[in-house]
């Protein structure tokens, strides 16, 4: 069975959920929130999200 690909939208949703809870948006935290995804796939997507959504 093929694995589900992690999308930019998946990472955005997980990152916003973490931030809304007051948690730091980190590679490990997003990976745990999603329950899937390789660090190689997630790292650039998280970096893009953080660049577009700086800490207040």
Short mmCIF file of C-alpha atoms in Angstrom, two decimals, residues 15-51:
data_model
loop_
_atom_site.label_atom_id
_atom_site.label_comp_id
_atom_site.label_asym_id
_atom_site.label_seq_id
_atom_site.Cartn_x
_atom_site.Cartn_y
_atom_site.Cartn_z
CA UNK A 15 2.08 24.10 12.48
CA UNK A 16 -0.89 26.35 13.22
CA UNK A 17 -2.30 23.79 15.64
CA UNK A 18 1.01 23.70 17.50
CA UNK A 19 1.24 27.49 17.63
CA UNK A 20 -2.38 27.82 18.78
CA UNK A 21 -1.59 25.46 21.68
CA UNK A 22 1.42 27.59 22.59
CA UNK A 23 3.91 24.95 21.46
CA UNK A 24 7.02 25.65 19.40
CA UNK A 25 6.82 24.74 15.72
CA UNK A 26 9.74 22.35 15.34
CA UNK A 27 10.54 19.55 12.96
CA UNK A 28 9.95 16.91 15.64
CA UNK A 29 6.72 18.54 16.87
CA UNK A 30 5.24 18.75 13.37
CA UNK A 31 6.25 15.17 12.64
CA UNK A 32 4.55 14.00 15.84
CA UNK A 33 1.45 16.11 15.13
CA UNK A 34 1.13 14.63 11.65
CA UNK A 35 2.05 11.12 12.67
CA UNK A 36 3.96 10.74 9.43
CA UNK A 37 6.45 12.35 7.10
CA UNK A 38 10.18 12.17 6.74
CA UNK A 39 12.40 14.92 8.09
CA UNK A 40 13.71 15.44 4.55
CA UNK A 41 10.19 16.16 3.31
CA UNK A 42 9.04 18.18 6.30
CA UNK A 43 12.05 20.45 6.84
CA UNK A 44 11.62 22.71 3.77
CA UNK A 45 7.84 22.84 4.21
CA UNK A 46 8.18 23.91 7.84
CA UNK A 47 10.85 26.48 6.92
CA UNK A 48 8.50 27.97 4.32
CA UNK A 49 5.62 28.10 6.80
CA UNK A 50 7.77 29.75 9.47
CA UNK A 51 9.00 32.35 6.97
#
